[in-house]
Coordinates of N, CA and C and ligand atoms in Angstrom, one line a residue:
M291 N 57.3 -2.3 10.1 CA 56.4 -3.3 10.5 C 57.0 -4.7 10.5
T292 N 56.8 -5.4 11.6 CA 57.3 -6.7 11.6 C 56.4 -7.7 10.7
S293 N 57.0 -8.8 10.3 CA 56.2 -9.7 9.4 C 55.1 -10.3 10.2
Q294 N 55.4 -10.5 11.6 CA 54.3 -11.1 12.4 C 53.1 -10.2 12.4
F295 N 53.3 -8.9 12.5 CA 52.2 -8.0 12.5 C 51.4 -8.0 11.2
L296 N 52.1 -8.1 10.1 CA 51.5 -8.2 8.8 C 50.6 -9.5 8.6
I297 N 51.2 -10.6 9.1 CA 50.4 -11.9 9.1 C 49.1 -11.7 9.9
T298 N 49.2 -11.1 11.1 CA 48.0 -10.9 12.0 C 47.0 -10.1 11.2
L299 N 47.4 -9.0 10.5 CA 46.5 -8.1 9.8 C 45.8 -8.9 8.7
L300 N 46.6 -9.8 7.9 CA 46.0 -10.5 6.9 C 44.9 -11.5 7.4
L301 N 45.3 -12.2 8.5 CA 44.3 -13.2 9.1 C 43.1 -12.5 9.5
L302 N 43.2 -11.3 10.1 CA 42.1 -10.6 10.6 C 41.2 -10.1 9.5
S303 N 41.7 -9.7 8.3 CA 40.9 -9.3 7.3 C 40.2 -10.4 6.6
A304 N 40.8 -11.6 6.5 CA 40.3 -12.8 6.0 C 39.1 -13.3 6.9
Y305 N 39.3 -13.2 8.1 CA 38.2 -13.5 9.1 C 37.0 -12.6 8.9
T306 N 37.2 -11.3 8.8 CA 36.2 -10.3 8.6 C 35.4 -10.6 7.3
L307 N 36.1 -11.0 6.2 CA 35.4 -11.3 5.0 C 34.6 -12.5 5.1
T308 N 35.1 -13.6 5.7 CA 34.3 -14.8 5.7 C 33.1 -14.7 6.7
S309 N 33.2 -13.9 7.8 CA 32.1 -13.8 8.6 C 31.0 -12.9 8.0
A310 N 31.4 -11.9 7.1 CA 30.4 -11.0 6.4 C 29.7 -11.9 5.4
A311 N 30.4 -12.9 4.8 CA 29.8 -13.8 3.8 C 28.8 -14.7 4.4
K312 N 29.0 -15.1 5.7 CA 28.0 -16.0 6.4 C 26.8 -15.2 6.7
F313 N 26.9 -13.9 7.0 CA 25.8 -13.0 7.4 C 24.9 -12.6 6.2
G314 N 25.6 -12.2 5.1 CA 24.8 -11.8 3.9 C 25.3 -12.6 2.7
R315 N 24.4 -13.4 2.1 CA 24.8 -14.3 1.0 C 24.1 -13.8 -0.2
E316 N 24.8 -13.6 -1.4 CA 24.1 -13.1 -2.5 C 23.4 -14.3 -3.2
L317 N 22.1 -14.0 -3.7 CA 21.3 -15.1 -4.3 C 21.2 -14.8 -5.8
K318 N 21.9 -15.5 -6.6 CA 22.0 -15.2 -8.0 C 20.7 -15.7 -8.7
D319 N 20.1 -16.8 -8.2 CA 19.0 -17.5 -9.0 C 17.8 -16.5 -9.0
L320 N 17.5 -15.9 -7.9 CA 16.3 -15.0 -7.8 C 16.5 -13.9 -8.8
K321 N 17.7 -13.3 -8.9 CA 17.9 -12.2 -9.8 C 17.6 -12.6 -11.2
K322 N 17.7 -13.8 -11.6 CA 17.5 -14.3 -13.0 C 16.0 -14.5 -13.3
K323 N 15.2 -14.5 -12.2 CA 13.7 -14.6 -12.4 C 13.1 -13.5 -13.2
K324 N 12.1 -13.8 -14.0 CA 11.5 -12.8 -14.8 C 10.6 -11.9 -13.9
E325 N 10.6 -10.6 -14.3 CA 9.7 -9.7 -13.5 C 8.4 -9.6 -14.3
H326 N 7.3 -9.5 -13.6 CA 6.0 -9.3 -14.3 C 5.4 -7.9 -14.0
L327 N 4.7 -7.4 -14.9 CA 4.0 -6.1 -14.7 C 2.5 -6.5 -14.8
T328 N 1.7 -6.4 -13.7 CA 0.3 -6.8 -13.7 C -0.6 -5.6 -13.4
H329 N -1.7 -5.5 -14.1 CA -2.7 -4.5 -13.9 C -3.9 -5.1 -13.2
F330 N -4.3 -4.5 -12.1 CA -5.5 -5.0 -11.4 C -6.5 -3.8 -11.4
K331 N -7.7 -4.1 -11.7 CA -8.8 -3.1 -11.6 C -9.8 -3.6 -10.5
F332 N -10.1 -2.8 -9.6 CA -11.2 -3.2 -8.6 C -11.8 -2.0 -7.9
Y333 N -12.9 -2.2 -7.2 CA -13.6 -1.1 -6.5 C -13.5 -1.2 -5.0
W334 N -13.2 -0.1 -4.4 CA -13.0 0.0 -2.9 C -14.2 0.6 -2.3
H335 N -14.8 -0.1 -1.3 CA -16.1 0.4 -0.8 C -16.0 0.9 0.7
E336 N -16.1 2.2 0.9 CA -16.1 2.7 2.2 C -17.5 2.9 2.7
V337 N -18.0 2.3 3.7 CA -19.4 2.5 4.2 C -19.2 3.2 5.6
L338 N -19.9 4.4 5.6 CA -19.9 5.2 6.8 C -21.3 5.2 7.5
G339 N -21.4 5.0 8.7 CA -22.7 5.1 9.4 C -23.4 3.7 9.2
G340 N -24.5 3.5 10.0 CA -25.2 2.3 9.9 C -24.5 1.1 10.5
N341 N -25.1 -0.1 10.3 CA -24.5 -1.3 10.9 C -23.4 -1.9 10.2
N342 N -23.2 -1.6 8.9 CA -22.1 -2.1 8.1 C -20.9 -1.2 7.9
D343 N -20.8 -0.2 8.8 CA -19.7 0.8 8.9 C -18.4 0.0 8.9
N344 N -17.5 0.4 7.9 CA -16.2 -0.3 7.8 C -15.0 0.6 7.9
A345 N -15.2 1.9 8.4 CA -14.2 2.8 8.6 C -14.3 3.5 9.9
A346 N -13.7 2.9 11.0 CA -13.9 3.3 12.4 C -13.1 4.6 12.6
Q347 N -13.8 5.6 13.2 CA -13.0 6.8 13.6 C -12.3 6.5 15.0
I348 N -11.0 6.6 14.9 CA -10.2 6.3 16.1 C -10.0 7.6 16.8
I349 N -9.6 8.7 16.1 CA -9.4 10.0 16.6 C -10.2 11.0 15.8
P350 N -11.1 11.8 16.5 CA -11.9 12.8 15.7 C -11.0 13.9 15.3
S351 N -11.4 14.8 14.4 CA -10.7 15.9 14.0 C -10.5 16.9 15.1
I352 N -9.5 17.7 15.0 CA -9.3 18.6 16.2 C -9.9 20.0 15.9
P353 N -10.9 20.4 16.8 CA -11.7 21.6 16.5 C -10.9 22.9 16.4
K354 N -9.7 23.0 17.0 CA -9.0 24.2 17.0 C -8.4 24.5 15.6
Y355 N -8.4 23.5 14.7 CA -7.9 23.6 13.3 C -9.1 23.7 12.4
N356 N -8.8 24.0 11.1 CA -9.8 24.1 10.1 C -10.8 22.8 10.1
T357 N -12.0 22.9 10.5 CA -12.9 21.8 10.7 C -13.3 21.2 9.3
T358 N -13.4 22.1 8.3 CA -13.9 21.5 7.0 C -12.8 20.5 6.4
T359 N -11.6 20.6 6.8 CA -10.6 19.6 6.2 C -10.5 18.4 7.2
S360 N -11.2 18.4 8.3 CA -11.1 17.3 9.4 C -9.7 17.0 9.8
F361 N -8.9 18.1 9.8 CA -7.4 17.9 10.1 C -7.3 17.2 11.5
G362 N -6.4 16.2 11.5 CA -6.1 15.5 12.7 C -6.9 14.2 12.9
G363 N -8.0 14.1 12.1 CA -8.9 12.9 12.2 C -8.2 11.6 11.7
L364 N -8.5 10.5 12.4 CA -7.9 9.2 12.0 C -8.9 8.1 12.0
R365 N -8.9 7.4 10.9 CA -9.9 6.2 10.8 C -9.1 4.9 10.5
V366 N -9.5 3.9 11.0 CA -9.0 2.5 10.7 C -10.0 1.9 9.8
I367 N -9.6 1.3 8.7 CA -10.5 0.8 7.7 C -10.3 -0.7 7.5
D368 N -11.4 -1.4 7.0 CA -11.3 -2.8 6.6 C -12.5 -2.9 5.5
T369 N -12.1 -2.5 4.3 CA -13.1 -2.3 3.3 C -13.1 -3.3 2.2
P370 N -14.2 -3.8 1.7 CA -14.2 -4.8 0.6 C -13.7 -4.3 -0.7
L371 N -13.0 -5.1 -1.4 CA -12.5 -4.8 -2.8 C -13.3 -5.7 -3.7
T372 N -14.0 -5.1 -4.6 CA -14.8 -6.0 -5.6 C -14.5 -5.8 -7.0
L373 N -14.8 -6.8 -7.8 CA -14.5 -6.7 -9.2 C -15.2 -5.7 -10.0
G374 N -16.5 -5.6 -9.7 CA -17.4 -4.5 -10.3 C -17.7 -3.5 -9.3
P375 N -18.4 -2.4 -9.7 CA -18.6 -1.2 -8.8 C -19.7 -1.5 -7.8
K376 N -20.5 -2.6 -8.0 CA -21.6 -2.9 -7.0 C -21.0 -3.7 -5.8
L377 N -21.4 -3.4 -4.6 CA -20.9 -4.0 -3.4 C -21.2 -5.5 -3.5
S378 N -22.3 -5.9 -4.2 CA -22.7 -7.3 -4.4 C -21.9 -8.0 -5.4
S379 N -21.0 -7.3 -6.1 CA -20.2 -8.0 -7.2 C -19.1 -8.8 -6.5
K380 N -18.4 -9.6 -7.3 CA -17.4 -10.5 -6.7 C -16.4 -9.9 -5.8
L381 N -16.2 -10.5 -4.6 CA -15.2 -10.0 -3.6 C -13.9 -10.5 -4.0
V382 N -12.9 -9.6 -4.3 CA -11.6 -10.1 -4.7 C -10.5 -9.9 -3.6
G383 N -10.9 -9.1 -2.6 CA -9.9 -8.9 -1.6 C -10.5 -7.9 -0.5
R384 N -9.7 -7.5 0.4 CA -10.1 -6.5 1.4 C -8.9 -5.5 1.6
A385 N -9.2 -4.2 1.7 CA -8.2 -3.2 2.0 C -8.2 -3.0 3.5
E386 N -7.1 -3.3 4.2 CA -7.0 -3.0 5.7 C -6.0 -1.9 5.9
G387 N -6.2 -1.0 6.8 CA -5.2 0.0 7.0 C -5.8 1.2 7.8
L388 N -5.2 2.3 7.6 CA -5.7 3.5 8.3 C -5.4 4.8 7.4
Y389 N -6.2 5.8 7.7 CA -5.9 7.1 7.0 C -6.2 8.2 8.0
A390 N -5.3 9.2 7.7 CA -5.4 10.5 8.6 C -5.6 11.7 7.7
A391 N -6.4 12.6 8.2 CA -6.6 13.9 7.4 C -5.4 14.8 7.8
T392 N -4.5 15.1 6.8 CA -3.3 15.7 7.1 C -3.1 17.1 6.5
S393 N -4.2 17.7 6.0 CA -4.0 19.0 5.4 C -4.9 20.0 6.2
Q394 N -4.4 21.2 6.4 CA -5.2 22.3 7.1 C -5.9 23.1 6.0
T395 N -5.6 22.9 4.7 CA -6.3 23.7 3.7 C -7.2 23.0 2.7
Q396 N -7.1 21.7 2.6 CA -7.9 21.0 1.7 C -8.2 19.6 2.3
I397 N -9.2 18.9 1.7 CA -9.5 17.5 2.2 C -8.5 16.6 1.6
E398 N -7.7 16.2 2.4 CA -6.5 15.3 1.9 C -6.1 14.3 3.0
L399 N -5.9 13.1 2.5 CA -5.6 12.0 3.5 C -4.3 11.4 3.2
L400 N -3.6 11.1 4.3 CA -2.4 10.2 4.2 C -2.9 8.8 4.4
M401 N -2.8 7.9 3.3 CA -3.3 6.6 3.4 C -2.3 5.5 3.5
I402 N -2.5 4.6 4.4 CA -1.6 3.4 4.6 C -2.5 2.2 4.5
Q403 N -2.3 1.4 3.4 CA -3.3 0.3 3.3 C -2.5 -1.0 2.9
T404 N -3.1 -2.2 3.2 CA -2.7 -3.4 2.6 C -3.9 -3.9 1.8
F405 N -3.6 -4.4 0.6 CA -4.6 -5.0 -0.2 C -4.5 -6.6 -0.1
N406 N -5.4 -7.2 0.6 CA -5.3 -8.6 0.9 C -6.2 -9.3 -0.2
F407 N -5.6 -10.0 -1.1 CA -6.3 -10.6 -2.2 C -6.8 -12.0 -1.9
F408 N -7.9 -12.4 -2.5 CA -8.5 -13.8 -2.3 C -8.5 -14.6 -3.6
E409 N -8.2 -14.0 -4.7 CA -8.4 -14.7 -6.0 C -7.2 -15.5 -6.5
G410 N -7.6 -16.8 -6.8 CA -6.6 -17.7 -7.6 C -5.2 -17.6 -7.0
K411 N -4.2 -17.4 -7.8 CA -2.8 -17.4 -7.3 C -2.4 -16.3 -6.5
Y412 N -3.3 -15.3 -6.4 CA -3.1 -14.1 -5.6 C -3.7 -14.3 -4.1
N413 N -4.4 -15.4 -3.9 CA -5.0 -15.7 -2.6 C -4.0 -15.7 -1.5
G414 N -4.1 -14.9 -0.6 CA -3.2 -15.0 0.6 C -2.0 -14.0 0.5
S415 N -1.8 -13.4 -0.7 CA -0.7 -12.4 -1.0 C -1.3 -11.0 -0.7
A416 N -0.4 -10.1 -0.4 CA -0.8 -8.7 -0.1 C 0.1 -7.7 -0.7
I417 N -0.5 -6.6 -1.0 CA 0.3 -5.5 -1.5 C 0.2 -4.3 -0.5
N418 N 1.3 -3.7 -0.2 CA 1.3 -2.6 0.8 C 1.5 -1.3 0.1
V419 N 0.6 -0.3 0.4 CA 0.5 0.9 -0.3 C 0.5 2.1 0.6
L420 N 1.1 3.2 0.2 CA 1.2 4.4 1.0 C 1.1 5.6 0.1
G421 N 0.5 6.7 0.6 CA 0.5 7.9 -0.2 C -0.5 8.9 0.2
R422 N -0.6 10.0 -0.7 CA -1.4 11.1 -0.4 C -2.6 11.1 -1.4
N423 N -3.7 11.3 -0.7 CA -5.0 11.2 -1.4 C -5.8 12.6 -1.3
V424 N -5.6 13.4 -2.3 CA -6.3 14.7 -2.4 C -7.8 14.4 -2.9
V425 N -8.7 14.1 -1.9 CA -9.9 13.4 -2.2 C -10.7 14.0 -3.4
L426 N -10.7 15.4 -3.5 CA -11.6 16.0 -4.5 C -11.0 16.1 -5.8
N427 N -9.6 15.7 -5.9 CA -8.9 15.7 -7.2 C -9.6 14.5 -8.0
K428 N -9.6 14.7 -9.4 CA -10.2 13.6 -10.2 C -9.5 12.3 -10.1
T429 N -8.2 12.4 -10.2 CA -7.4 11.1 -10.0 C -6.3 11.4 -9.0
R430 N -6.1 10.4 -8.2 CA -5.1 10.5 -7.1 C -4.1 9.3 -7.2
E431 N -3.0 9.4 -6.7 CA -2.0 8.3 -6.9 C -1.4 7.9 -5.5
L432 N -1.3 6.6 -5.3 CA -0.7 6.1 -4.1 C 0.5 5.2 -4.6
S433 N 1.5 5.0 -3.8 CA 2.7 4.2 -4.2 C 2.6 2.8 -3.6
V434 N 3.0 1.8 -4.4 CA 3.1 0.4 -3.9 C 4.6 0.4 -3.2
V435 N 4.5 0.2 -1.9 CA 5.9 0.2 -1.2 C 6.4 -1.2 -0.9
G436 N 5.7 -2.2 -1.3 CA 6.1 -3.6 -1.1 C 5.0 -4.5 -1.1
G437 N 5.3 -5.8 -0.8 CA 4.2 -6.8 -0.7 C 4.8 -8.1 -0.2
S438 N 3.8 -9.0 -0.1 CA 4.1 -10.4 0.5 C 3.6 -11.5 -0.5
G439 N 4.1 -12.7 -0.2 CA 3.7 -13.8 -1.1 C 4.1 -13.6 -2.5
V440 N 3.2 -13.7 -3.5 CA 3.7 -13.5 -4.9 C 4.1 -12.1 -5.1
F441 N 3.8 -11.2 -4.2 CA 4.2 -9.8 -4.5 C 5.5 -9.4 -3.7
R442 N 6.3 -10.3 -3.2 CA 7.6 -9.9 -2.7 C 8.4 -9.1 -3.7
F443 N 9.0 -8.1 -3.2 CA 9.8 -7.2 -4.1 C 8.9 -6.3 -4.9
A444 N 7.6 -6.2 -4.6 CA 6.7 -5.4 -5.4 C 7.0 -3.9 -5.4
K445 N 6.8 -3.3 -6.6 CA 6.9 -1.9 -6.7 C 5.8 -1.5 -7.7
G446 N 5.4 -0.2 -7.6 CA 4.4 0.2 -8.6 C 3.5 1.3 -8.0
Y447 N 2.3 1.5 -8.6 CA 1.5 2.6 -8.1 C 0.0 2.2 -8.3
V448 N -0.9 3.0 -7.7 CA -2.3 2.9 -7.8 C -2.9 4.2 -8.2
E449 N -3.8 4.2 -9.1 CA -4.6 5.4 -9.5 C -6.0 5.2 -8.9
L450 N -6.5 6.3 -8.2 CA -7.8 6.2 -7.6 C -8.7 7.3 -8.3
S451 N -9.9 6.9 -8.5 CA -10.8 7.9 -9.0 C -12.2 7.6 -8.4
T452 N -12.8 8.5 -7.9 CA -14.1 8.3 -7.2 C -15.2 7.9 -8.2
Y453 N -15.9 6.8 -7.9 CA -17.0 6.3 -8.8 C -18.3 6.8 -8.3
S454 N -18.5 6.8 -7.0 CA -19.7 7.5 -6.5 C -19.5 7.9 -5.0
F455 N -20.3 8.9 -4.6 CA -20.2 9.4 -3.3 C -21.5 9.8 -2.8
D456 N -21.9 9.3 -1.6 CA -23.2 9.6 -0.9 C -22.9 10.8 0.0
P457 N -23.4 12.0 -0.3 CA -23.1 13.2 0.6 C -23.8 13.0 2.0
K458 N -24.9 12.2 2.0 CA -25.6 12.1 3.2 C -24.9 11.3 4.3
S459 N -24.3 10.1 3.9 CA -23.6 9.3 4.9 C -22.1 9.5 4.8
G460 N -21.6 10.1 3.7 CA -20.1 10.2 3.4 C -19.5 8.9 2.8
S461 N -20.3 7.9 2.6 CA -19.9 6.7 2.0 C -19.4 6.9 0.6
S462 N -18.4 6.1 0.2 CA -18.0 6.3 -1.2 C -17.5 4.9 -1.8
I463 N -17.6 4.9 -3.1 CA -17.0 3.8 -3.9 C -16.0 4.4 -4.8
V464 N -14.8 3.8 -4.7 CA -13.6 4.4 -5.5 C -13.0 3.3 -6.4
E465 N -12.8 3.7 -7.7 CA -12.2 2.8 -8.6 C -10.7 2.8 -8.4
Y466 N -10.1 1.7 -8.2 CA -8.6 1.5 -8.0 C -8.0 0.8 -9.3
N467 N -7.0 1.4 -9.9 CA -6.3 0.8 -10.9 C -4.8 0.6 -10.4
L468 N -4.5 -0.6 -10.2 CA -3.2 -1.0 -9.6 C -2.2 -1.5 -10.7
Y469 N -1.0 -0.9 -10.7 CA 0.0 -1.4 -11.7 C 1.2 -1.8 -10.8
V470 N 1.5 -3.1 -10.9 CA 2.5 -3.6 -10.0 C 3.5 -4.5 -10.7
L471 N 4.8 -4.2 -10.4 CA 5.9 -5.0 -10.9 C 6.3 -6.0 -9.8
H472 N 6.3 -7.3 -10.1 CA 6.6 -8.3 -9.1 C 7.2 -9.5 -9.8
Y473 N 7.8 -10.4 -9.0 CA 8.4 -11.6 -9.7 C 7.4 -12.8 -9.8
Ligands
NAG83 C1 -10.3 25.3 5.3 O1 -10.6 24.3 4.4 C2 -11.2 24.6 3.3 C3 -11.4 23.4 2.4 O2 -11.9 22.3 3.0 C4 -10.5 25.7 2.5 O3 -11.4 26.1 1.4 C5 -10.3 26.9 3.4 O4 -9.5 27.8 2.7 C6 -9.5 26.5 4.7 N1 -9.5 27.6 5.6 C7 -8.3 28.0 6.0 C8 -8.3 29.2 7.0 O5 -7.1 27.4 5.7
NAG84 C1 -8.1 -18.6 -0.2 O1 -7.4 -19.4 0.7 C2 -8.1 -19.8 1.9 C3 -7.2 -20.6 2.7 O2 -5.9 -20.0 2.9 C4 -9.3 -20.6 1.5 O3 -10.1 -20.9 2.6 C5 -10.2 -19.8 0.5 O4 -11.3 -20.6 0.1 C6 -9.4 -19.4 -0.7 N1 -10.2 -18.5 -1.5 C7 -10.3 -18.6 -2.8 C8 -11.2 -17.7 -3.5 O5 -9.7 -19.5 -3.5
NAG85 C1 -4.7 15.7 -9.5 O1 -5.2 15.2 -10.7 C2 -4.4 15.4 -11.9 C3 -5.2 14.7 -13.1 O2 -6.6 14.7 -12.9 C4 -3.1 14.8 -11.8 O3 -2.3 15.0 -12.9 C5 -2.4 15.3 -10.5 O4 -1.2 14.6 -10.3 C6 -3.3 15.2 -9.3 N1 -2.7 15.8 -8.1 C7 -2.7 15.2 -6.9 C8 -2.0 16.0 -5.9 O5 -3.3 14.2 -6.7

């Protein structure tokens, strides 16, 4: 190898290093910030039928599959989140998202939701949640996959348990216990 070739090689690797540093810069201060674990408890209200329907069916279930599981059905939701179990109790946020019936053998939903909070320092921040909801199971669990605002870098989980169900309309009130790690 000639020395000229070696010098070119060195210059090239130095250039690659500095351009990578310009593109991705490590932030040491944020890493030093304290992580918080917060528990939120609220109630999720799904209203089906009537004027206040808040879960719109976008795709109906597919008749050629098991109809009792509603397989293939898809709804888009915008449901109130309240502090107490009554719909008239304090509104702390809204859950926006969608869910699909994804099992051929039981009533089970794949849920994708954002919890958009209105209260105090959480106002304007959101938590993004994804997971499997086996509706008839006593408790179900969804995963926190991220968040925005005060919930940047969020991780955690949500436990769901049905508080009440109206078999006539299909409307339900579900207790949500959210455990979230965030900065
Ligand atoms: C259809 O779904 C129900 C539950 O909703 C289940 O009990 C039944 O076994 C399912 N049938 C088939 C053929 O998978
Ligand atoms: C939340 O913030 C919005 C504006 O971003 C404001 O209009 C609203 O009153 C706030 N809500 C609460 C409960 O502080
Ligand atoms: C069903 O509920 C039990 C506790 O009631 C829980 O341990 C289990 O993980 C749940 N399974 C699913 C699939 O949600």
